[in-house]
Coordinates of C-alpha atoms and ligand atoms in Angstrom, one line a residue:
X320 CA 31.6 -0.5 -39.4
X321 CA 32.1 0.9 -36.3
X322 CA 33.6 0.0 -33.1
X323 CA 33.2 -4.0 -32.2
X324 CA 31.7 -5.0 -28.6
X325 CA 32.0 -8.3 -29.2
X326 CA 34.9 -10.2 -26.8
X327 CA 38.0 -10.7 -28.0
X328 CA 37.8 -14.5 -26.9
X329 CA 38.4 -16.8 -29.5
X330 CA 38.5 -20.4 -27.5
X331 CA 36.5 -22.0 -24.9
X332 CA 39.8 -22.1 -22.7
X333 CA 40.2 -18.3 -22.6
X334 CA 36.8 -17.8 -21.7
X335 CA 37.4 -20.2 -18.9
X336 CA 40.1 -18.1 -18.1
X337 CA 38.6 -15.0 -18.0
X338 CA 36.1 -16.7 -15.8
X339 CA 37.9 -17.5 -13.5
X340 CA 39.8 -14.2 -13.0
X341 CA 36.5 -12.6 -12.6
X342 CA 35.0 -15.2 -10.5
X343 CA 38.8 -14.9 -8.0
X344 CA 38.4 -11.2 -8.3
X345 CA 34.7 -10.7 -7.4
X346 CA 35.4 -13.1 -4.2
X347 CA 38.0 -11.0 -3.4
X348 CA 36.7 -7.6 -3.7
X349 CA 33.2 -9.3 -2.0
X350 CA 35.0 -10.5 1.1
X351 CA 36.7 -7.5 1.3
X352 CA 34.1 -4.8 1.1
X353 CA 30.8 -6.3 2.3
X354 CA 30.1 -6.9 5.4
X355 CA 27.0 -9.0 4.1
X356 CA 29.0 -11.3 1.7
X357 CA 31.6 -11.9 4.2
X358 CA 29.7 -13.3 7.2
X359 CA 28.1 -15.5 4.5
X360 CA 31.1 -17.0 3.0
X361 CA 32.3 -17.0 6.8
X362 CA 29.1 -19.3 7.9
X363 CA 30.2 -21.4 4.5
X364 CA 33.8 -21.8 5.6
X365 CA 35.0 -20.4 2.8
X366 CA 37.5 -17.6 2.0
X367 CA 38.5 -16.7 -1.5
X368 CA 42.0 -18.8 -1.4
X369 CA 39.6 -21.6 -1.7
X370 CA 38.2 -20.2 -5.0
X371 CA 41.1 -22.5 -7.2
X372 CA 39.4 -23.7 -10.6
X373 CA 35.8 -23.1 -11.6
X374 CA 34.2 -25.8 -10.2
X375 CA 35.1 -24.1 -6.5
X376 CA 32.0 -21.8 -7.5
X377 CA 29.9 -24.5 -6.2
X378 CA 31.7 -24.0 -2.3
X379 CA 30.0 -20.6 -2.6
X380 CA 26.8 -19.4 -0.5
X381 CA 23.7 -18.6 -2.2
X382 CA 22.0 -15.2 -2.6
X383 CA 18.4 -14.9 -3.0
X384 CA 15.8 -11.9 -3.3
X385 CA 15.1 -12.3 0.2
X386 CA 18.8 -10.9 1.0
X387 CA 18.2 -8.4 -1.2
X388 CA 14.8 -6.9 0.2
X389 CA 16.4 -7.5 4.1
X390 CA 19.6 -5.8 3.1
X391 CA 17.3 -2.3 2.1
X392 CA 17.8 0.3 1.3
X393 CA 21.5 -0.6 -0.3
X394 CA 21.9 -4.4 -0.3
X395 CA 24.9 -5.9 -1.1
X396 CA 27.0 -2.5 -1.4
X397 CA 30.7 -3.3 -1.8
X398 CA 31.8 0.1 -2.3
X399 CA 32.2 3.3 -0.4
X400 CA 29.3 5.6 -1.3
X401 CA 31.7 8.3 -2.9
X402 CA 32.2 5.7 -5.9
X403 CA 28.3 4.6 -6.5
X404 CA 26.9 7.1 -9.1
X405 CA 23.6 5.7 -9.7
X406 CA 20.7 3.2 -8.4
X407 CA 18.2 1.5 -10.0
X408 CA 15.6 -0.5 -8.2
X409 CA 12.6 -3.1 -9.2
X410 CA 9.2 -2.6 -9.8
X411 CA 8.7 -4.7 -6.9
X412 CA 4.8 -4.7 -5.6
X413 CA 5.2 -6.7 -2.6
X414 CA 7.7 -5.8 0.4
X415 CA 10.7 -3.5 -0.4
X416 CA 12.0 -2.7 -4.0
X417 CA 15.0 -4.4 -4.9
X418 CA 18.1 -1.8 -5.2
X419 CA 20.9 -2.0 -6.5
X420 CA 23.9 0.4 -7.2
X421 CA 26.5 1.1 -10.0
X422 CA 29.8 2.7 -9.8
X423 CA 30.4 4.9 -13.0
X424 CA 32.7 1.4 -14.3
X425 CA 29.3 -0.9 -13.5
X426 CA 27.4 1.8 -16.2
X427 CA 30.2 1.6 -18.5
X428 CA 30.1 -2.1 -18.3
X429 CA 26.4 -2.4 -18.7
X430 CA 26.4 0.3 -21.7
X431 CA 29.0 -1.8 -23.5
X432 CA 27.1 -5.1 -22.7
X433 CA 23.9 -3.7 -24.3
X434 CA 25.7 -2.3 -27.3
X435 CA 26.8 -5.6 -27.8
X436 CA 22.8 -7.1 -27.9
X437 CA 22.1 -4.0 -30.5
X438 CA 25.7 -5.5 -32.7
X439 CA 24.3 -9.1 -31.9
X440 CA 21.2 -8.0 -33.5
X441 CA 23.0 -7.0 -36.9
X442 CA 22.4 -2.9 -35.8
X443 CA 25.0 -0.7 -36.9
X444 CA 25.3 3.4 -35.8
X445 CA 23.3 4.1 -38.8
X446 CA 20.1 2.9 -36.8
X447 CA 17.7 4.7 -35.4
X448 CA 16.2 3.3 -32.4
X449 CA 12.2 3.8 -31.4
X450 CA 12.4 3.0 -27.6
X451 CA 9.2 2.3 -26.2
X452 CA 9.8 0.7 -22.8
X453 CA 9.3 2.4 -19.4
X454 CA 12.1 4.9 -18.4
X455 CA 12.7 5.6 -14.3
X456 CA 14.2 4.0 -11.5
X457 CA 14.3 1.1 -12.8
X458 CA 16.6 -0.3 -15.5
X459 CA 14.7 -0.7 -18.7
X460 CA 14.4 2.9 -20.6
X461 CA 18.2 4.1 -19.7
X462 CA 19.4 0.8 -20.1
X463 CA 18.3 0.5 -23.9
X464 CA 19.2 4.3 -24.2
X465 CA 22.5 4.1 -23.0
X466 CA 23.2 0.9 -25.0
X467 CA 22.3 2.5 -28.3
X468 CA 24.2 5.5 -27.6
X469 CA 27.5 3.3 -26.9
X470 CA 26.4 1.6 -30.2
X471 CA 26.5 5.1 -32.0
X472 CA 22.6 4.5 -33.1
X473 CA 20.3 7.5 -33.0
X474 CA 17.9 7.2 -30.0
X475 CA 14.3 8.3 -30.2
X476 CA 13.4 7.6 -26.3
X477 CA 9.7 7.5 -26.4
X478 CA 8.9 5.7 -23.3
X479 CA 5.4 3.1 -23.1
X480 CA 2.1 4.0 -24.5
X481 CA 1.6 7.3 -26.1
X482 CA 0.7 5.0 -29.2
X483 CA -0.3 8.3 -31.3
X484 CA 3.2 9.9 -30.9
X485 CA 4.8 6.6 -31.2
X486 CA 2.9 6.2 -34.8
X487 CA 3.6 9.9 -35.7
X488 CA 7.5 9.4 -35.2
X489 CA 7.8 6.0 -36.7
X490 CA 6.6 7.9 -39.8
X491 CA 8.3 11.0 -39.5
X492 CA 11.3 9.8 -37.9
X493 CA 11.5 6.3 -39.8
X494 CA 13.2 4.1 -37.1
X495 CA 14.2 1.3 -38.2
X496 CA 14.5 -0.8 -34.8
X497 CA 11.9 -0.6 -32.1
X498 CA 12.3 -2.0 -28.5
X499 CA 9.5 -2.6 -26.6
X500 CA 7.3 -5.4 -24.6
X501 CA 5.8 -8.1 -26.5
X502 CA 2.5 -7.2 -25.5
X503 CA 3.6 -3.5 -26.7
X504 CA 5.1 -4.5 -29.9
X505 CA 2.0 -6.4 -30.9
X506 CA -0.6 -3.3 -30.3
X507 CA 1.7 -0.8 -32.5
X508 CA 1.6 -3.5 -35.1
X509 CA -2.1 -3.5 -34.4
X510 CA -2.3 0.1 -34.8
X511 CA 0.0 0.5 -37.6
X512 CA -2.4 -2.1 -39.5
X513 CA -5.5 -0.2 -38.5
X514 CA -3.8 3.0 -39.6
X515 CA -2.6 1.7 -43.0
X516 CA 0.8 3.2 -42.1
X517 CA 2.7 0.1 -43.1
X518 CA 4.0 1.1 -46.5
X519 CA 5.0 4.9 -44.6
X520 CA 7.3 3.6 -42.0
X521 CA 10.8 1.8 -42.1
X522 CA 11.1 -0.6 -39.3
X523 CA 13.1 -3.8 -39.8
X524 CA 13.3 -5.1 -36.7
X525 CA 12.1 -5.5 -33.1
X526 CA 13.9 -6.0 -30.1
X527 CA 11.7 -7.4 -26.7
X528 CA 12.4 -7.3 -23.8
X529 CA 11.1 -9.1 -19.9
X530 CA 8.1 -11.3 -21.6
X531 CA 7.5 -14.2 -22.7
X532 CA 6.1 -14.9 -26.2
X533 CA 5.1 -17.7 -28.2
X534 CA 6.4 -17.9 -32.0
X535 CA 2.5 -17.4 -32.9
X536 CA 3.2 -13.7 -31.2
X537 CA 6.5 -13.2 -33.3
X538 CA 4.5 -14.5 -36.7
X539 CA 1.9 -12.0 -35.9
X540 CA 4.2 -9.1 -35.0
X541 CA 6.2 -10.0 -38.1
X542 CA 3.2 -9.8 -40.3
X543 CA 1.9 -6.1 -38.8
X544 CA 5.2 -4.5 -38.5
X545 CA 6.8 -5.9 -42.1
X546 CA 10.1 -6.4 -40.1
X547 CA 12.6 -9.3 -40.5
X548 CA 13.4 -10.5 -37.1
X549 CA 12.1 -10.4 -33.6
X550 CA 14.8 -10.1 -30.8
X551 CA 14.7 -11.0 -27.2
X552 CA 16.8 -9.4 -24.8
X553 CA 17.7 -10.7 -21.4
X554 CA 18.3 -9.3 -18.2
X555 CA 17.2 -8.5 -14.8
X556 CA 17.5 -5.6 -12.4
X557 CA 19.9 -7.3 -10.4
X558 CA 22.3 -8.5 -12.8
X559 CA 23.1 -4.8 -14.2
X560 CA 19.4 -4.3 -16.1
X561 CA 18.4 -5.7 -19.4
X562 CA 21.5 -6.6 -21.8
X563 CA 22.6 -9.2 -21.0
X564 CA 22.0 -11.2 -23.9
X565 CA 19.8 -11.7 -27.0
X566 CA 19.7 -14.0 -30.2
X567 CA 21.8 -13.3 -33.0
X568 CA 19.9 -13.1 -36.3
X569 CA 19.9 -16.9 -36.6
X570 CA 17.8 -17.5 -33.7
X571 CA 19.3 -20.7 -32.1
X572 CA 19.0 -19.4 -28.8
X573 CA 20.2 -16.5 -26.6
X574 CA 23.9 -15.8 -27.0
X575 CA 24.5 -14.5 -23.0
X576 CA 27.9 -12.7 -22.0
X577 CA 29.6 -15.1 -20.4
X578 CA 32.7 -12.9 -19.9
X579 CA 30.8 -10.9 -17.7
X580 CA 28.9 -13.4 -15.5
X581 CA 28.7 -16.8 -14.8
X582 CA 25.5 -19.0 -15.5
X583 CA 24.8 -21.9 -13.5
X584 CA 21.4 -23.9 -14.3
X585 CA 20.8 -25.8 -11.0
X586 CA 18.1 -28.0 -9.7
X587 CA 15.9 -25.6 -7.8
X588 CA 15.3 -28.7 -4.9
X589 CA 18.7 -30.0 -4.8
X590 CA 20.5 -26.6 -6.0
X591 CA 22.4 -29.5 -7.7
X592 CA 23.4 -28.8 -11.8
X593 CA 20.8 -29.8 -14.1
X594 CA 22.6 -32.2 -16.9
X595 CA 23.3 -30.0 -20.2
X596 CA 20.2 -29.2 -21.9
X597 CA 17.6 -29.8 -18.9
X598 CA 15.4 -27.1 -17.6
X599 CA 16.8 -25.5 -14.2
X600 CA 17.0 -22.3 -12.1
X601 CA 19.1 -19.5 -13.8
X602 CA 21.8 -18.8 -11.0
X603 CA 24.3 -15.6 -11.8
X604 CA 27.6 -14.8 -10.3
X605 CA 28.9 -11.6 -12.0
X606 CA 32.4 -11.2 -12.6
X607 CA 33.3 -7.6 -12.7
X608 CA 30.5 -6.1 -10.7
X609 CA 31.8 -3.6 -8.3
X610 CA 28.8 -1.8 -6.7
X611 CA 26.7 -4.5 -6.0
X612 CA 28.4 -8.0 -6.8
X613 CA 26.1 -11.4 -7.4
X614 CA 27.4 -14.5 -5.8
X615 CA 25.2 -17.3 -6.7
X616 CA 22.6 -15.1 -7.0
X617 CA 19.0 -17.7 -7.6
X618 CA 17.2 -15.6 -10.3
X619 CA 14.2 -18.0 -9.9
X620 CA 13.9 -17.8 -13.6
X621 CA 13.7 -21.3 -15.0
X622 CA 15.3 -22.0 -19.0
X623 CA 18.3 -24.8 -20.3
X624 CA 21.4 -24.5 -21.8
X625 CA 21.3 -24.8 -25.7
X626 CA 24.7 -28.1 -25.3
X627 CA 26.0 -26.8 -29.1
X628 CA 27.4 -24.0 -30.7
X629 CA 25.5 -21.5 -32.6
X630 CA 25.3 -21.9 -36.6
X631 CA 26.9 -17.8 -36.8
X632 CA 30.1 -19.0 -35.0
X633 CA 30.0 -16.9 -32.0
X634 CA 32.2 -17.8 -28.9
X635 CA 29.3 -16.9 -26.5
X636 CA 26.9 -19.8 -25.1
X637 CA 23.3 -20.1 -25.2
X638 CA 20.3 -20.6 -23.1
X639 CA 16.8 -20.8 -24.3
X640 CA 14.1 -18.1 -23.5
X641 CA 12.6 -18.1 -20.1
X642 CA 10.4 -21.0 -19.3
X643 CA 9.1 -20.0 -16.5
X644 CA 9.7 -19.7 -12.5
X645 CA 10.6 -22.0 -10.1
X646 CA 8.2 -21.5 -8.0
X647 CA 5.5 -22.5 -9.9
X648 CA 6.8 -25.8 -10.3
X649 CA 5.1 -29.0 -9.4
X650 CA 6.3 -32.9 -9.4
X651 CA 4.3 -35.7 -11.0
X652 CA 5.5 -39.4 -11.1
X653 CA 9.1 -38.0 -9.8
X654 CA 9.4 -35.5 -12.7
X655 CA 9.7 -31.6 -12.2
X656 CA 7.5 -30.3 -14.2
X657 CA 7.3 -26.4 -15.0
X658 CA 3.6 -24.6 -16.1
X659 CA 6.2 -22.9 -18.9
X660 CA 6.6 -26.0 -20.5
X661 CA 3.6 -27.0 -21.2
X662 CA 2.8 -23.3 -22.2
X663 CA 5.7 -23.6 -24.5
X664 CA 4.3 -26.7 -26.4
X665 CA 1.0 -25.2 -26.5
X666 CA 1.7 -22.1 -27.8
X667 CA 3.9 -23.5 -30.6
X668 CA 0.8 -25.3 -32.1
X669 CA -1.8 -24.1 -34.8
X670 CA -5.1 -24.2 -33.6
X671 CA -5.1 -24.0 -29.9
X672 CA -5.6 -20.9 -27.8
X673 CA -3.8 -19.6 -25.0
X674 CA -5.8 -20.3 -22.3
X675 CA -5.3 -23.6 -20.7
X676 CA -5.6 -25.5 -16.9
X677 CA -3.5 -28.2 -16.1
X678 CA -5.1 -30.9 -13.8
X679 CA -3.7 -33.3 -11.2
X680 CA -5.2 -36.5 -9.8
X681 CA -4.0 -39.3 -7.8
X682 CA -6.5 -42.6 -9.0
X683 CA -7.0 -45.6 -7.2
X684 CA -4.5 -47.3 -9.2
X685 CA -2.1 -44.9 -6.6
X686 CA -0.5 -43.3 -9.6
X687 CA -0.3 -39.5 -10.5
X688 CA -2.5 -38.3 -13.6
X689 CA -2.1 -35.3 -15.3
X690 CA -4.8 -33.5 -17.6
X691 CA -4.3 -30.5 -19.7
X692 CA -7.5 -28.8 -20.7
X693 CA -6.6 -25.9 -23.5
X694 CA -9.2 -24.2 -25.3
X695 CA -9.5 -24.4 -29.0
X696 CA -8.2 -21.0 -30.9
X697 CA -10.6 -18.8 -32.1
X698 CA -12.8 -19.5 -34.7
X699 CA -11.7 -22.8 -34.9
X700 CA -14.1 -25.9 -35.1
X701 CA -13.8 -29.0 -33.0
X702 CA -13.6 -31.5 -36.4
X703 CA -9.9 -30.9 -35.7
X704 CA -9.7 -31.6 -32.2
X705 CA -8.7 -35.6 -32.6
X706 CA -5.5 -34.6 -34.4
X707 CA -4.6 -31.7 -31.9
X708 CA -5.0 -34.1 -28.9
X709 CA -2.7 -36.7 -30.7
X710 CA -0.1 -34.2 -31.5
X711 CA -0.2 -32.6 -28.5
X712 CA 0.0 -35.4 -26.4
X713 CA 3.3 -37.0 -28.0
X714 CA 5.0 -33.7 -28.0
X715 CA 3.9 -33.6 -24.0
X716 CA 5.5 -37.2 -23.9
X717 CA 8.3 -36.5 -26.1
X718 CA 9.6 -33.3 -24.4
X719 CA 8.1 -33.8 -21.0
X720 CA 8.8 -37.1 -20.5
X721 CA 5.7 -37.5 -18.5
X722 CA 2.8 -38.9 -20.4
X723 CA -0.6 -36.3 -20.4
X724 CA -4.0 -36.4 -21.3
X725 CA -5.5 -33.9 -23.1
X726 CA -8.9 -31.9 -23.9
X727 CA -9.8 -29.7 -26.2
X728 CA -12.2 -27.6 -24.3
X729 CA -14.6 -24.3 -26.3
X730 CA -12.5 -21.3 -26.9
X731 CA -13.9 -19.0 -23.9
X732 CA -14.7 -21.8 -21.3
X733 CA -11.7 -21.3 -19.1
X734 CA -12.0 -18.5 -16.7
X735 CA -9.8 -15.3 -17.8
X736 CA -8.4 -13.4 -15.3
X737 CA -6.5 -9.4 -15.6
X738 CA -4.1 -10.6 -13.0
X739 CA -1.9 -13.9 -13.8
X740 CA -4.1 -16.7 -14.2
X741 CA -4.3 -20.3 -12.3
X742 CA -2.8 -22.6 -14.4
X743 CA -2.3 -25.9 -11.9
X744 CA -4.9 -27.4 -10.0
X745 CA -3.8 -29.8 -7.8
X746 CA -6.6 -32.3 -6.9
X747 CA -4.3 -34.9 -5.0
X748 CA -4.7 -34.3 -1.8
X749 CA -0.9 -35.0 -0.6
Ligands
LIG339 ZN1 24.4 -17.0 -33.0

């Protein structure tokens, strides 16, 4: 074995510890060096002395992609330009990129957090590593290359697409590991199928990163690419890149670094914590971030906290895989309700499709209904459907906690759409 990147920590109380050094340093060096940060904390009436225990993170202003976007071309820069090294910036459609810079520690930091998701993932330097995400400005290809490099694995940076190349060198070259997006993943295992290539090439693994995917996607990608485990990796362009955590080989949940940033899951109305184990907004304050610092930074990005240790022993917490975003939220019968959720029940049972609608109506009873209308999977025949319905509405009920009706509509009824389709149709006329 090779060189560990795994902390040190071996109790909840050192981790707290380190925490809050991080948290006292980042305020510090924040208040210090950005001009930004400090009229905020200013208009908060707060200076870092008031930073005591871990709790005084919730005295500290928010930041939200809006800051980030007004703040272009170099938001949030807390160092002198002689010490950045490198910027990275969002695939952004709409207004300005996000940027963000690194000092040559930040790169360090974020190689050795990424060579710890490859370790997490049971990877050793004998590895070789098919990497089949986009490489550019922004963070994906150079983050899962410079992770695997700090990891001692051999590299094979392929970039997206080329799917003839990529089958070519998963043959010749045997990788063992491939990173790539869900969607991605699925059409090489597609391909590989089609190609009969399955018995020529070596992979074990795959490692995904920013998508969601059902378990039905894993199965499938399983079954096409003969590996043993499907990995998701965290991360965002703000926080660093991708890296920042990942499921161990277990797959409890996502162990995340939480000796390098904080993780708050707050209501996205109140900005109140969620109790342990609800579904809330993903809000990071990074810990040794010199470049470009996160206080309170609201990721939008909606999961929970898994409340219990995982089953491999590991000192790091969990969260769950993205649910969703915030601002696709509605409220029915004074529950927040999140379109991922009912996309996560959905796509966790046999026999429905992917496409769905959800529907809500006020009645004259003066009470909110809500209707979920999800297409039967392909092939499929309706002598099923009374079953579906009953399971699906006591899981809705049971994890929810909001009762829903639902109906089993033909499998390509619902309108498709390239872009993201509708999924909430709000009939209530509030
Ligand atoms: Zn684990």
């Amino acid at each position: 074995m090779g060189k560990s990147f795994m902390p040190t920590i071996r109790t909840e109380r050192e981790l707290k510890k380190v925490q809050l050094e991080g948290l006292q340093w980042t305020v510090n060096h924040v208040y210090q060096h950005s001009e930004f940060y400090r009229n905020r904390f200013d208009e908060a009436g707060v200076k870092p002395r008031h930073i005591k225990s871990l709790k005084d993170i919730s005295k500290l202003p928010f930041t939200t992609a809006a800051d980030l976007q007004e703040g272009y071309p170099f938001p949030l820069r807390s160092v002198p330009f002689e010490k950045i090294v490198r910027i990275h910036a969002s695939s952004g459609t709409t207004g300005k990129r996000k940027v963000l810079c690194y000092t040559q520690k930040d790169i360090s930091d974020w190689a050795n957090m990424f060579a710890r998701c490859y370790e997490m993932a049971g990877l050793t330097p004998k590895d070789r590593v098919q990497i089949a995400v986009g490489y550019g400005v922004w963070t994906a290809g150079v983050g899962f290359q410079l992770g695997c490099e700090r990891l001692g694995a051999m590299a094979i940076p392929v970039g997206p697409g080329n799917i003839d190349m990529q089958c070519q060198f998963l043959e010749d070259f045997r990788p063992t590991v491939i990173c790539a997006t869900a969607s991605m993943a699925l059409l090489m295992g597609e391909e590989v199928e089609k190609r009969g290539i399955r018995e020529k090439i070596g992979l074990r693994k795959v490692i995904m990163g920013s998508e969601r995917s059902s378990d039905a996607m894993r199965a499938r990608m399983k079954d096409l690419l003969g590996v043993d485990h499907v990995f998701d990796i965290t991360g965002l362009t703000e926080l660093y890149g991708p890296g920042t955590g990942i499921d161990c080989d277990r797959h409890e949940g996502i162990h995340y670094w939480a000796d390098y940033y904080i993780l708050e899951l707050l209501n996205p109305e109140t900005l109140q914590p969620v109790p342990p184990g609800e579904t809330g907004e993903m809000v990071v304050t990074t810990l040794r971030k010199e470049a470009a610092p996160l206080i309170r930074y609201r990721t939008r990005d909606l999961t929970r906290l898994i409340p219990k240790k995982c089953s491999c022993g590991s000192i790091l917490p969990m969260h769950d895989r993205l649910l969703g975003r915030s601002d696709d939220m509605f409220i029915i019968r004074a529950v927040n309700i999140y379109p991922g959720q009912i996309d996560h029940i959905l796509s966790n049972t046999k026999g429905i499709g992917s496409e769905y609608q959800i529907h809500l109506d006020r009645k004259e009873d003066g009470k909110d209904y809500m209707t979920i209308k999800v297409e039967r999977a392909e092939g499929e025949t309706p002598d099923q459907d009374a079953v579906l319905v009953q399971t699906l509405e006591s899981e809705i009920k049971t994890q929810i906690l909001v009762s829903g009706k639902v109906e089993i509509v033909d499998y390509g009824s619902l309108p498709r759409s390239e872009r993201k389709s509708k999924r909430v149709f709000d009939h209530r006329g509030i």
